[in-house]
Amino acid sequence: MNLILLGPPGAGKGTQAKRLEQAHGLVQLATGDMLRAETASGSGLGRRIKAVMDSGALVSDEIVIEVIETRIAGSDAKNGVILDGFPRTIPQAEALDAMLARHELKLDRVILMEVDEAALIDRLAGRFSCRSCGASYHERYNRPKQGGRCDVCGAFEFVYRPDDKPEAVARRFAVYREQTAPILPYYEAKGILSRIDGMAEIDEVTRQIEAVIAR
Ligand code: AP5
């Protein structure tokens, strides 16, 4: 099974992708995480990517498509993938179709998580992530169960994202409206787009996604 989780910044894509990974043995391919790993490497490319990400703009299609193609060709993707944060533009959606065809893979579902902008601002302002595995938490809605310890990997260090600052968040919303929302008709026309209520609490969102997958 190959899925895309679509939605604006803070919709809960990463939170739900981690749950789907564990429940279905799928592999989460999160372009944001992959790009952050490149920035952490300190390479020249990583420094250029960091400047773009911190501002809230999109990294070039060329770079992101190459990153995804490498992972889709990998053996761990054979049981199925959850694409989180990709595609984000029409050229990326077209490139994805071409690469899936090359690897004889099929896209089963595109799940759009719909959330109001006011709720998104609140979610991003309170978000922090595990420094080690990237699991996403929230100061009020989704705290680690055991105090300061990551539920997923047990690590004790957490980080806040530079692009969750208000100026970058505003830019990310504008970029979503202008460049990413136009891909919705692309998938609607293929008959594989499902919309879910991303405003619901986290377990309920998981239930809605499971219901879509089970159809
Ligand atoms: P990326 O890392 O993909 O960020 P994003 O799409 O903006 O999405 P987020 O990770 O911010 O949110 P999410 O939907 O995963 O929400 P989460 O589960 O964390 O991209 C970052 C940057 O990388 C881009 O701006 C761009 O520069 C670059 N990039 C990445 N992909 C690219 C591409 N394809 N092309 C070009 N550039 C690319 O949840 C958010 C918070 O809410 C958390 O605190 C969570 O605990 C909480 N929460 C989750 N669900 C709920 C709920 N139901 N109720 C209450 N709280 C909830």
Coordinates of N, CA and C and ligand atoms in Angstrom, one line a residue:
M1 N 0.8 -1.2 0.0 CA 0.0 0.0 0.0 C 0.9 1.3 0.0
N2 N 0.6 2.2 -0.9 CA 1.4 3.4 -1.0 C 0.4 4.6 -0.8
L3 N 0.7 5.5 0.2 CA -0.2 6.5 0.5 C 0.5 7.9 0.5
I4 N -0.3 8.9 0.2 CA 0.2 10.3 0.4 C -0.7 10.9 1.5
L5 N 0.0 11.5 2.5 CA -0.7 12.3 3.5 C -0.5 13.8 3.1
L6 N -1.6 14.4 2.8 CA -1.5 15.8 2.3 C -2.2 16.7 3.4
G7 N -1.7 18.0 3.4 CA -2.4 18.9 4.3 C -1.4 20.1 4.6
P8 N -2.0 21.2 5.1 CA -1.1 22.3 5.4 C -0.1 22.1 6.5
P9 N 0.8 23.0 6.7 CA 1.8 22.9 7.8 C 1.0 22.7 9.1
G10 N 1.4 21.7 9.9 CA 0.8 21.5 11.2 C -0.5 20.7 11.2
A11 N -0.9 20.2 10.0 CA -2.1 19.4 9.9 C -2.1 18.1 10.7
G12 N -0.9 17.6 11.0 CA -0.8 16.3 11.7 C -0.3 15.2 10.8
K13 N 0.3 15.5 9.7 CA 0.8 14.5 8.8 C 1.9 13.6 9.4
G14 N 2.9 14.3 10.0 CA 4.0 13.5 10.7 C 3.5 12.6 11.8
T15 N 2.6 13.2 12.6 CA 2.0 12.5 13.8 C 1.3 11.2 13.3
Q16 N 0.5 11.3 12.3 CA -0.3 10.2 11.8 C 0.6 9.2 11.0
A17 N 1.6 9.7 10.3 CA 2.5 8.9 9.5 C 3.2 7.9 10.4
K18 N 3.7 8.4 11.6 CA 4.4 7.6 12.5 C 3.5 6.4 13.0
R19 N 2.2 6.7 13.2 CA 1.3 5.7 13.7 C 1.0 4.7 12.6
L20 N 0.9 5.1 11.3 CA 0.7 4.2 10.2 C 1.9 3.3 10.0
E21 N 3.1 3.9 10.2 CA 4.3 3.1 10.1 C 4.2 1.9 11.0
Q22 N 3.9 2.2 12.3 CA 3.9 1.1 13.3 C 2.7 0.1 13.1
A23 N 1.6 0.6 12.7 CA 0.4 -0.2 12.5 C 0.5 -1.1 11.3
H24 N 1.1 -0.6 10.2 CA 1.0 -1.3 8.9 C 2.4 -1.7 8.3
G25 N 3.4 -1.5 9.1 CA 4.8 -1.9 8.5 C 5.1 -1.1 7.3
L26 N 4.6 0.1 7.1 CA 4.9 1.0 6.0 C 6.1 1.8 6.4
V27 N 6.7 2.4 5.4 CA 7.9 3.3 5.6 C 7.5 4.8 5.4
Q28 N 7.7 5.6 6.4 CA 7.4 7.0 6.2 C 8.5 7.7 5.4
L29 N 8.1 8.4 4.3 CA 9.1 9.1 3.6 C 8.7 10.6 3.7
A30 N 9.4 11.3 4.7 CA 9.0 12.7 5.0 C 10.1 13.6 4.4
T31 N 9.8 14.3 3.4 CA 10.8 15.1 2.7 C 11.4 16.2 3.7
G32 N 10.5 16.7 4.6 CA 11.0 17.7 5.6 C 12.1 17.1 6.4
D33 N 11.9 15.9 6.9 CA 12.9 15.2 7.8 C 14.1 14.9 7.0
M34 N 14.0 14.5 5.7 CA 15.2 14.2 4.9 C 16.0 15.4 4.7
L35 N 15.3 16.5 4.4 CA 16.0 17.8 4.2 C 16.7 18.3 5.5
R36 N 16.0 18.1 6.6 CA 16.6 18.5 7.9 C 17.9 17.7 8.2
A37 N 17.8 16.4 7.8 CA 19.0 15.6 8.0 C 20.2 16.1 7.1
E38 N 19.9 16.6 5.9 CA 20.9 17.1 5.1 C 21.5 18.4 5.7
T39 N 20.6 19.2 6.3 CA 21.1 20.5 6.9 C 22.0 20.2 8.1
A40 N 21.6 19.1 8.8 CA 22.4 18.7 10.0 C 23.8 18.2 9.7
S41 N 23.9 17.8 8.4 CA 25.2 17.2 8.0 C 26.3 18.4 7.9
G42 N 25.8 19.6 7.8 CA 26.7 20.8 7.7 C 27.3 20.9 6.3
S43 N 26.8 20.2 5.3 CA 27.4 20.3 3.9 C 27.0 21.6 3.3
G44 N 27.7 22.0 2.2 CA 27.3 23.3 1.6 C 25.9 23.2 1.1
L45 N 25.5 22.1 0.5 CA 24.1 22.0 0.1 C 23.1 22.1 1.3
G46 N 23.5 21.5 2.4 CA 22.7 21.6 3.6 C 22.5 23.0 4.1
R47 N 23.6 23.8 4.0 CA 23.5 25.2 4.5 C 22.5 26.0 3.6
R48 N 22.6 25.7 2.2 CA 21.7 26.4 1.3 C 20.2 26.0 1.6
I49 N 20.0 24.7 1.8 CA 18.7 24.2 2.1 C 18.1 24.8 3.4
K50 N 19.0 24.9 4.4 CA 18.5 25.4 5.7 C 18.0 26.9 5.5
A51 N 18.7 27.7 4.8 CA 18.3 29.1 4.6 C 16.9 29.1 4.0
V52 N 16.6 28.2 3.0 CA 15.3 28.2 2.3 C 14.3 27.7 3.3
M53 N 14.5 26.6 4.0 CA 13.5 26.1 4.9 C 13.2 27.0 6.1
D54 N 14.2 27.6 6.7 CA 14.0 28.5 7.8 C 13.1 29.7 7.4
S55 N 13.1 30.1 6.1 CA 12.3 31.2 5.6 C 10.9 30.8 5.4
G56 N 10.6 29.5 5.3 CA 9.3 29.0 5.0 C 9.0 28.8 3.5
A57 N 10.0 29.0 2.7 CA 9.8 28.8 1.2 C 10.0 27.3 0.9
L58 N 9.8 26.9 -0.3 CA 10.0 25.5 -0.7 C 11.4 25.3 -1.3
V59 N 12.0 24.2 -1.0 CA 13.3 23.8 -1.6 C 13.0 23.4 -3.1
S60 N 14.0 23.5 -4.0 CA 13.7 23.3 -5.4 C 13.1 21.9 -5.7
D61 N 12.2 21.8 -6.7 CA 11.7 20.5 -7.1 C 12.8 19.5 -7.4
E62 N 13.8 20.0 -8.1 CA 14.9 19.1 -8.5 C 15.5 18.3 -7.3
I63 N 15.8 19.1 -6.3 CA 16.5 18.5 -5.1 C 15.5 17.4 -4.4
V64 N 14.3 17.9 -4.2 CA 13.3 17.0 -3.5 C 13.0 15.8 -4.3
I65 N 12.8 15.9 -5.6 CA 12.5 14.7 -6.4 C 13.6 13.7 -6.3
E66 N 14.8 14.2 -6.4 CA 16.0 13.3 -6.3 C 16.0 12.6 -5.0
V67 N 15.8 13.3 -3.9 CA 15.8 12.7 -2.6 C 14.7 11.6 -2.5
I68 N 13.5 11.8 -3.0 CA 12.4 10.8 -2.9 C 12.7 9.6 -3.8
E69 N 13.2 9.9 -5.0 CA 13.5 8.8 -5.9 C 14.5 7.8 -5.3
T70 N 15.5 8.3 -4.7 CA 16.5 7.5 -4.1 C 15.9 6.5 -3.0
R71 N 14.9 7.1 -2.3 CA 14.3 6.3 -1.2 C 13.3 5.3 -1.8
I72 N 12.5 5.7 -2.8 CA 11.5 4.8 -3.3 C 12.2 3.6 -4.0
A73 N 13.4 3.8 -4.5 CA 14.1 2.7 -5.1 C 14.7 1.8 -4.1
G74 N 14.7 2.2 -2.8 CA 15.4 1.4 -1.8 C 14.5 0.1 -1.4
S75 N 15.2 -0.9 -0.8 CA 14.5 -2.1 -0.5 C 13.4 -1.9 0.6
D76 N 13.7 -1.0 1.5 CA 12.7 -0.8 2.6 C 11.4 -0.3 2.2
A77 N 11.3 0.3 1.0 CA 10.1 0.9 0.5 C 9.2 -0.2 -0.2
K78 N 9.7 -1.4 -0.3 CA 8.9 -2.4 -1.1 C 7.6 -2.8 -0.5
N79 N 7.5 -2.7 0.9 CA 6.2 -3.1 1.5 C 5.2 -2.0 1.5
G80 N 5.6 -0.8 1.0 CA 4.7 0.3 0.9 C 5.2 1.5 1.7
V81 N 4.8 2.7 1.2 CA 5.3 3.9 1.8 C 4.2 4.9 2.1
I82 N 4.5 5.8 3.1 CA 3.6 6.9 3.4 C 4.4 8.1 3.0
L83 N 3.9 8.8 2.0 CA 4.6 10.1 1.6 C 4.0 11.2 2.4
D84 N 4.9 11.9 3.2 CA 4.6 12.9 4.1 C 5.3 14.2 3.7
G85 N 4.6 15.2 3.1 CA 5.3 16.4 2.7 C 5.7 16.4 1.2
F86 N 5.3 15.3 0.5 CA 5.7 15.2 -0.9 C 4.5 14.5 -1.6
P87 N 4.0 14.9 -2.7 CA 4.5 16.1 -3.5 C 3.8 17.4 -3.0
R88 N 4.4 18.5 -3.3 CA 4.0 19.8 -2.9 C 3.8 20.8 -4.0
T89 N 4.1 20.3 -5.2 CA 3.8 21.2 -6.4 C 3.4 20.2 -7.5
I90 N 2.8 20.8 -8.6 CA 2.4 20.0 -9.7 C 3.6 19.3 -10.3
P91 N 4.7 19.9 -10.6 CA 5.8 19.2 -11.2 C 6.3 18.0 -10.3
Q92 N 6.2 18.1 -8.9 CA 6.5 17.0 -8.0 C 5.5 15.9 -8.2
A93 N 4.2 16.2 -8.3 CA 3.2 15.2 -8.5 C 3.4 14.4 -9.8
E94 N 3.8 15.2 -10.8 CA 4.0 14.5 -12.1 C 5.2 13.6 -12.0
A95 N 6.3 14.1 -11.4 CA 7.5 13.3 -11.2 C 7.2 12.1 -10.4
L96 N 6.4 12.2 -9.4 CA 6.0 11.0 -8.6 C 5.4 9.9 -9.4
D97 N 4.4 10.3 -10.3 CA 3.8 9.4 -11.2 C 4.8 8.6 -12.0
A98 N 5.7 9.4 -12.6 CA 6.7 8.8 -13.5 C 7.6 7.8 -12.7
M99 N 8.0 8.2 -11.5 CA 8.9 7.3 -10.7 C 8.2 6.1 -10.2
L100 N 6.9 6.2 -9.9 CA 6.2 5.0 -9.4 C 6.1 4.1 -10.6
A101 N 5.8 4.6 -11.8 CA 5.7 3.8 -13.0 C 7.0 3.0 -13.3
R102 N 8.1 3.8 -13.1 CA 9.5 3.2 -13.4 C 9.7 2.0 -12.4
H103 N 9.2 2.1 -11.2 CA 9.5 1.1 -10.2 C 8.3 0.1 -10.1
E104 N 7.4 0.2 -11.0 CA 6.2 -0.7 -11.1 C 5.4 -0.6 -9.7
L105 N 5.2 0.6 -9.2 CA 4.5 0.8 -8.0 C 3.2 1.6 -8.3
K106 N 2.2 1.4 -7.4 CA 0.9 2.1 -7.6 C 0.6 3.0 -6.4
L107 N 0.0 4.1 -6.7 CA -0.4 5.0 -5.6 C -1.9 4.6 -5.2
D108 N -2.1 4.2 -3.9 CA -3.4 3.7 -3.6 C -4.4 4.8 -3.1
R109 N -3.9 5.7 -2.3 CA -4.8 6.8 -1.7 C -4.0 8.0 -1.4
V110 N -4.7 9.1 -1.6 CA -4.2 10.4 -1.2 C -5.2 10.9 -0.1
I111 N -4.7 11.2 1.1 CA -5.5 11.5 2.2 C -5.3 13.0 2.6
L112 N -6.3 13.8 2.4 CA -6.1 15.2 2.7 C -6.7 15.5 4.1
M113 N -5.8 16.1 5.0 CA -6.2 16.4 6.4 C -6.6 17.8 6.4
E114 N -7.8 18.1 6.6 CA -8.3 19.5 6.6 C -8.4 20.1 8.0
V115 N -7.7 21.2 8.2 CA -7.6 21.9 9.5 C -7.7 23.4 9.3
D116 N -8.4 24.1 10.2 CA -8.5 25.5 10.1 C -7.2 26.2 10.4
E117 N -7.0 27.4 9.8 CA -5.7 28.1 10.0 C -5.4 28.5 11.4
A118 N -6.5 28.9 12.2 CA -6.2 29.3 13.6 C -5.7 28.1 14.4
A119 N -6.3 26.9 14.1 CA -5.8 25.7 14.9 C -4.4 25.4 14.5
L120 N -4.1 25.6 13.2 CA -2.7 25.2 12.7 C -1.7 26.1 13.5
I121 N -2.0 27.4 13.6 CA -1.1 28.3 14.2 C -0.8 27.9 15.7
D122 N -1.9 27.5 16.4 CA -1.8 27.0 17.7 C -0.9 25.7 17.8
R123 N -1.2 24.8 16.8 CA -0.4 23.6 16.9 C 1.1 23.8 16.6
L124 N 1.4 24.7 15.7 CA 2.8 24.9 15.3 C 3.5 25.7 16.5
A125 N 2.8 26.6 17.1 CA 3.4 27.4 18.2 C 3.8 26.5 19.4
G126 N 3.1 25.4 19.6 CA 3.4 24.5 20.7 C 4.1 23.2 20.4
R127 N 4.5 23.1 19.2 CA 5.1 21.8 18.7 C 6.6 21.7 19.2
F128 N 7.0 20.5 19.6 CA 8.4 20.2 19.7 C 8.6 18.7 19.3
S129 N 9.8 18.4 19.0 CA 10.1 17.0 18.4 C 11.3 16.4 19.1
C130 N 11.3 15.1 19.0 CA 12.4 14.3 19.6 C 13.6 14.6 18.7
R131 N 14.7 14.9 19.4 CA 16.0 15.2 18.6 C 16.5 14.0 18.0
S132 N 16.2 12.8 18.6 CA 16.8 11.6 18.0 C 15.9 11.0 16.9
C133 N 14.6 10.8 17.1 CA 13.8 10.1 16.1 C 12.9 11.0 15.3
G134 N 12.7 12.2 15.8 CA 11.8 13.2 15.1 C 10.4 13.1 15.5
A135 N 10.0 12.2 16.4 CA 8.6 12.1 16.8 C 8.1 13.5 17.2
S136 N 6.9 13.8 16.8 CA 6.3 15.1 17.0 C 5.4 15.2 18.2
Y137 N 5.6 16.2 19.1 CA 4.7 16.4 20.3 C 4.2 17.8 20.3
H138 N 3.3 18.0 21.3 CA 2.7 19.3 21.5 C 2.6 19.6 23.0
E139 N 2.9 20.9 23.3 CA 3.0 21.3 24.8 C 1.6 21.0 25.5
R140 N 0.5 21.1 24.8 CA -0.8 20.8 25.4 C -1.5 19.6 24.9
Y141 N -1.5 19.4 23.6 CA -2.3 18.3 23.0 C -1.7 16.9 22.9
N142 N -0.4 16.9 23.0 CA 0.3 15.6 22.8 C 1.7 15.6 23.5
R143 N 1.6 15.5 24.8 CA 2.9 15.5 25.6 C 3.4 14.0 25.6
P144 N 4.7 13.8 25.8 CA 5.2 12.5 26.0 C 4.6 11.9 27.2
K145 N 4.3 10.6 27.2 CA 3.5 9.9 28.3 C 4.4 9.9 29.6
Q146 N 5.7 9.7 29.4 CA 6.5 9.6 30.6 C 7.4 10.8 30.7
G147 N 6.8 11.9 31.2 CA 7.6 13.1 31.5 C 8.4 13.5 30.2
G148 N 9.7 13.7 30.4 CA 10.5 14.2 29.3 C 11.2 13.1 28.5
R149 N 10.5 12.0 28.3 CA 11.1 10.9 27.6 C 10.3 10.6 26.3
C150 N 10.9 10.5 25.2 CA 10.2 10.2 23.9 C 9.5 8.9 23.9
D151 N 8.2 8.9 23.6 CA 7.4 7.6 23.6 C 7.9 6.6 22.6
V152 N 8.5 7.1 21.5 CA 8.9 6.2 20.4 C 10.2 5.6 20.6
C153 N 11.3 6.4 20.9 CA 12.6 5.9 21.0 C 13.3 6.0 22.4
G154 N 12.6 6.7 23.3 CA 13.1 6.7 24.7 C 14.1 7.8 24.9
A155 N 14.4 8.6 23.9 CA 15.4 9.7 24.1 C 14.9 10.8 25.0
F156 N 15.8 11.6 25.5 CA 15.4 12.7 26.5 C 15.5 14.1 25.9
E157 N 16.0 14.2 24.7 CA 16.3 15.6 24.2 C 15.2 16.0 23.1
F158 N 14.7 17.2 23.2 CA 13.7 17.7 22.3 C 14.1 19.0 21.7
V159 N 13.6 19.2 20.5 CA 13.9 20.5 19.8 C 12.7 21.2 19.2
Y160 N 12.8 22.5 19.1 CA 11.8 23.3 18.4 C 12.3 23.7 17.1
R161 N 11.4 23.7 16.1 CA 11.8 24.0 14.7 C 11.9 25.5 14.4
P162 N 13.0 26.0 13.8 CA 13.1 27.4 13.5 C 12.0 27.9 12.6
D163 N 11.5 27.0 11.7 CA 10.4 27.5 10.8 C 9.0 27.5 11.4
D164 N 9.0 27.2 12.8 CA 7.7 27.4 13.5 C 7.6 28.8 14.1
K165 N 8.5 29.7 13.8 CA 8.4 31.1 14.2 C 7.3 31.7 13.4
P166 N 6.6 32.7 14.0 CA 5.4 33.3 13.3 C 5.7 33.8 11.8
E167 N 6.8 34.4 11.5 CA 7.0 35.0 10.2 C 7.1 33.8 9.2
A168 N 7.9 32.8 9.6 CA 8.0 31.6 8.7 C 6.7 30.8 8.5
V169 N 5.9 30.8 9.6 CA 4.7 30.1 9.5 C 3.7 30.8 8.5
A170 N 3.7 32.1 8.6 CA 2.9 32.9 7.6 C 3.3 32.6 6.2
R171 N 4.6 32.5 5.9 CA 5.1 32.2 4.6 C 4.7 30.8 4.2
R172 N 4.8 29.8 5.1 CA 4.5 28.4 4.8 C 3.0 28.3 4.4
F173 N 2.1 29.0 5.1 CA 0.7 29.0 4.8 C 0.5 29.5 3.4
A174 N 1.1 30.6 3.0 CA 1.0 31.2 1.7 C 1.5 30.3 0.6
V175 N 2.6 29.7 0.9 CA 3.2 28.7 -0.1 C 2.2 27.5 -0.3
Y176 N 1.6 27.1 0.8 CA 0.7 25.9 0.7 C -0.5 26.3 -0.2
R177 N -1.1 27.5 0.1 CA -2.2 28.0 -0.7 C -1.9 28.1 -2.2
E178 N -0.7 28.7 -2.4 CA -0.3 29.0 -3.8 C 0.3 27.8 -4.6
Q179 N 1.1 27.0 -4.0 CA 1.8 26.0 -4.7 C 1.3 24.5 -4.5
T180 N 0.8 24.3 -3.2 CA 0.5 22.9 -2.9 C -1.0 22.6 -3.1
A181 N -1.9 23.5 -2.7 CA -3.4 23.3 -2.9 C -3.7 23.0 -4.4
P182 N -3.0 23.6 -5.4 CA -3.4 23.2 -6.7 C -3.2 21.8 -7.1
I183 N -2.5 21.0 -6.3 CA -2.3 19.6 -6.7 C -3.6 18.8 -6.3
L184 N -4.5 19.4 -5.5 CA -5.7 18.6 -5.0 C -6.5 18.2 -6.2
P185 N -6.9 19.1 -7.2 CA -7.6 18.7 -8.4 C -7.0 17.6 -9.2
Y186 N -5.6 17.6 -9.2 CA -4.8 16.5 -9.9 C -5.2 15.1 -9.4
Y187 N -5.3 15.0 -8.0 CA -5.6 13.7 -7.5 C -7.1 13.5 -7.4
E188 N -7.9 14.5 -7.3 CA -9.4 14.4 -7.4 C -9.7 13.8 -8.7
A189 N -9.1 14.3 -9.8 CA -9.4 13.8 -11.2 C -9.1 12.3 -11.3
K190 N -8.1 11.8 -10.5 CA -7.7 10.4 -10.6 C -8.7 9.5 -9.7
G191 N -9.5 10.2 -8.9 CA -10.5 9.5 -8.1 C -9.9 8.8 -6.9
I192 N -8.7 9.3 -6.4 CA -8.0 8.7 -5.3 C -7.9 9.6 -4.1
L193 N -8.5 10.8 -4.1 CA -8.4 11.7 -3.0 C -9.5 11.5 -2.0
S194 N -9.2 11.4 -0.7 CA -10.1 11.3 0.4 C -9.9 12.5 1.3
R195 N -10.9 13.1 1.8 CA -10.8 14.2 2.7 C -11.2 13.8 4.1
I196 N -10.4 14.1 5.1 CA -10.7 13.8 6.5 C -10.7 15.0 7.4
D197 N -11.4 14.9 8.5 CA -11.5 16.1 9.4 C -10.2 16.1 10.3
G198 N -9.2 16.8 10.0 CA -8.0 16.9 10.7 C -8.1 17.7 12.0
M199 N -9.3 18.4 12.2 CA -9.5 19.1 13.4 C -9.8 18.2 14.6
A200 N -10.2 17.0 14.4 CA -10.5 16.1 15.5 C -9.3 15.8 16.3
E201 N -9.5 15.2 17.5 CA -8.4 14.8 18.3 C -7.6 13.7 17.7
I202 N -6.3 13.5 18.1 CA -5.4 12.7 17.4 C -5.9 11.3 17.1
D203 N -6.4 10.6 18.2 CA -6.9 9.2 18.0 C -8.0 9.1 17.0
E204 N -8.9 10.1 17.0 CA -10.0 10.2 16.1 C -9.6 10.3 14.6
V205 N -8.5 11.2 14.4 CA -8.0 11.3 13.1 C -7.4 10.0 12.6
T206 N -6.7 9.3 13.5 CA -6.2 7.9 13.2 C -7.3 7.0 12.7
R207 N -8.4 7.1 13.5 CA -9.6 6.2 13.1 C -10.1 6.5 11.7
Q208 N -10.2 7.8 11.4 CA -10.7 8.2 10.1 C -9.7 7.7 9.0
I209 N -8.4 7.8 9.2 CA -7.5 7.4 8.2 C -7.6 5.9 8.0
E210 N -7.7 5.1 9.1 CA -7.8 3.7 9.0 C -9.1 3.3 8.3
A211 N -10.2 4.1 8.4 CA -11.4 3.8 7.7 C -11.2 4.0 6.2
V212 N -10.5 5.0 5.8 CA -10.2 5.3 4.4 C -9.4 4.1 3.9
I213 N -8.4 3.7 4.6 CA -7.5 2.6 4.1 C -8.2 1.3 3.9
A214 N -9.2 1.1 4.9 CA -9.9 -0.2 4.9 C -10.9 -0.3 3.7
R215 N -11.3 0.9 3.1 CA -12.3 0.9 2.1 C -11.9 0.1 0.9
Ligands
AP5_1 P1 7.8 19.7 6.5 O1 8.7 19.2 7.6 O2 7.2 18.7 5.6 O3 6.7 20.6 7.2 P2 5.1 20.8 6.9 O4 4.5 20.2 5.7 O5 5.0 22.3 7.0 O6 4.4 20.1 8.0 P3 4.8 20.0 9.5 O7 5.9 19.0 9.7 O8 5.0 21.4 10.0 O9 3.4 19.6 10.1 P4 2.7 18.1 10.1 O10 1.5 18.2 9.2 O11 3.6 17.0 10.0 O12 2.1 18.2 11.6 P5 2.6 17.4 13.0 O13 2.2 16.0 12.9 O14 4.1 17.7 13.2 O15 8.5 20.8 5.6 C1 9.3 21.8 6.2 C2 10.0 22.5 5.1 O16 10.9 21.6 4.3 C3 9.1 23.2 4.0 O17 8.6 24.4 4.4 C4 10.1 23.3 2.8 O18 11.0 24.3 3.0 C5 10.8 22.0 2.9 N1 10.2 20.9 2.1 C6 9.7 19.7 2.7 N2 9.1 19.0 1.7 C7 9.3 19.7 0.5 C8 8.9 19.4 -0.8 N3 8.2 18.3 -1.1 N4 9.2 20.4 -1.7 C9 9.9 21.5 -1.4 N5 10.3 21.8 -0.2 C10 10.0 20.9 0.8 O19 1.7 18.2 14.0 C11 1.9 19.6 14.3 C12 1.6 19.8 15.9 O20 0.2 19.5 16.2 C13 2.4 18.8 16.7 O21 2.8 19.5 17.9 C14 1.4 17.6 17.0 O22 1.7 17.0 18.3 C15 0.1 18.4 17.1 N6 -1.0 17.7 16.5 C16 -1.0 16.7 15.5 N7 -2.3 16.3 15.3 C17 -3.1 16.9 16.2 C18 -4.5 16.9 16.4 N8 -5.3 16.1 15.7 N9 -5.0 17.7 17.4 C19 -4.2 18.5 18.2 N10 -2.8 18.6 18.0 C20 -2.3 17.8 17.0

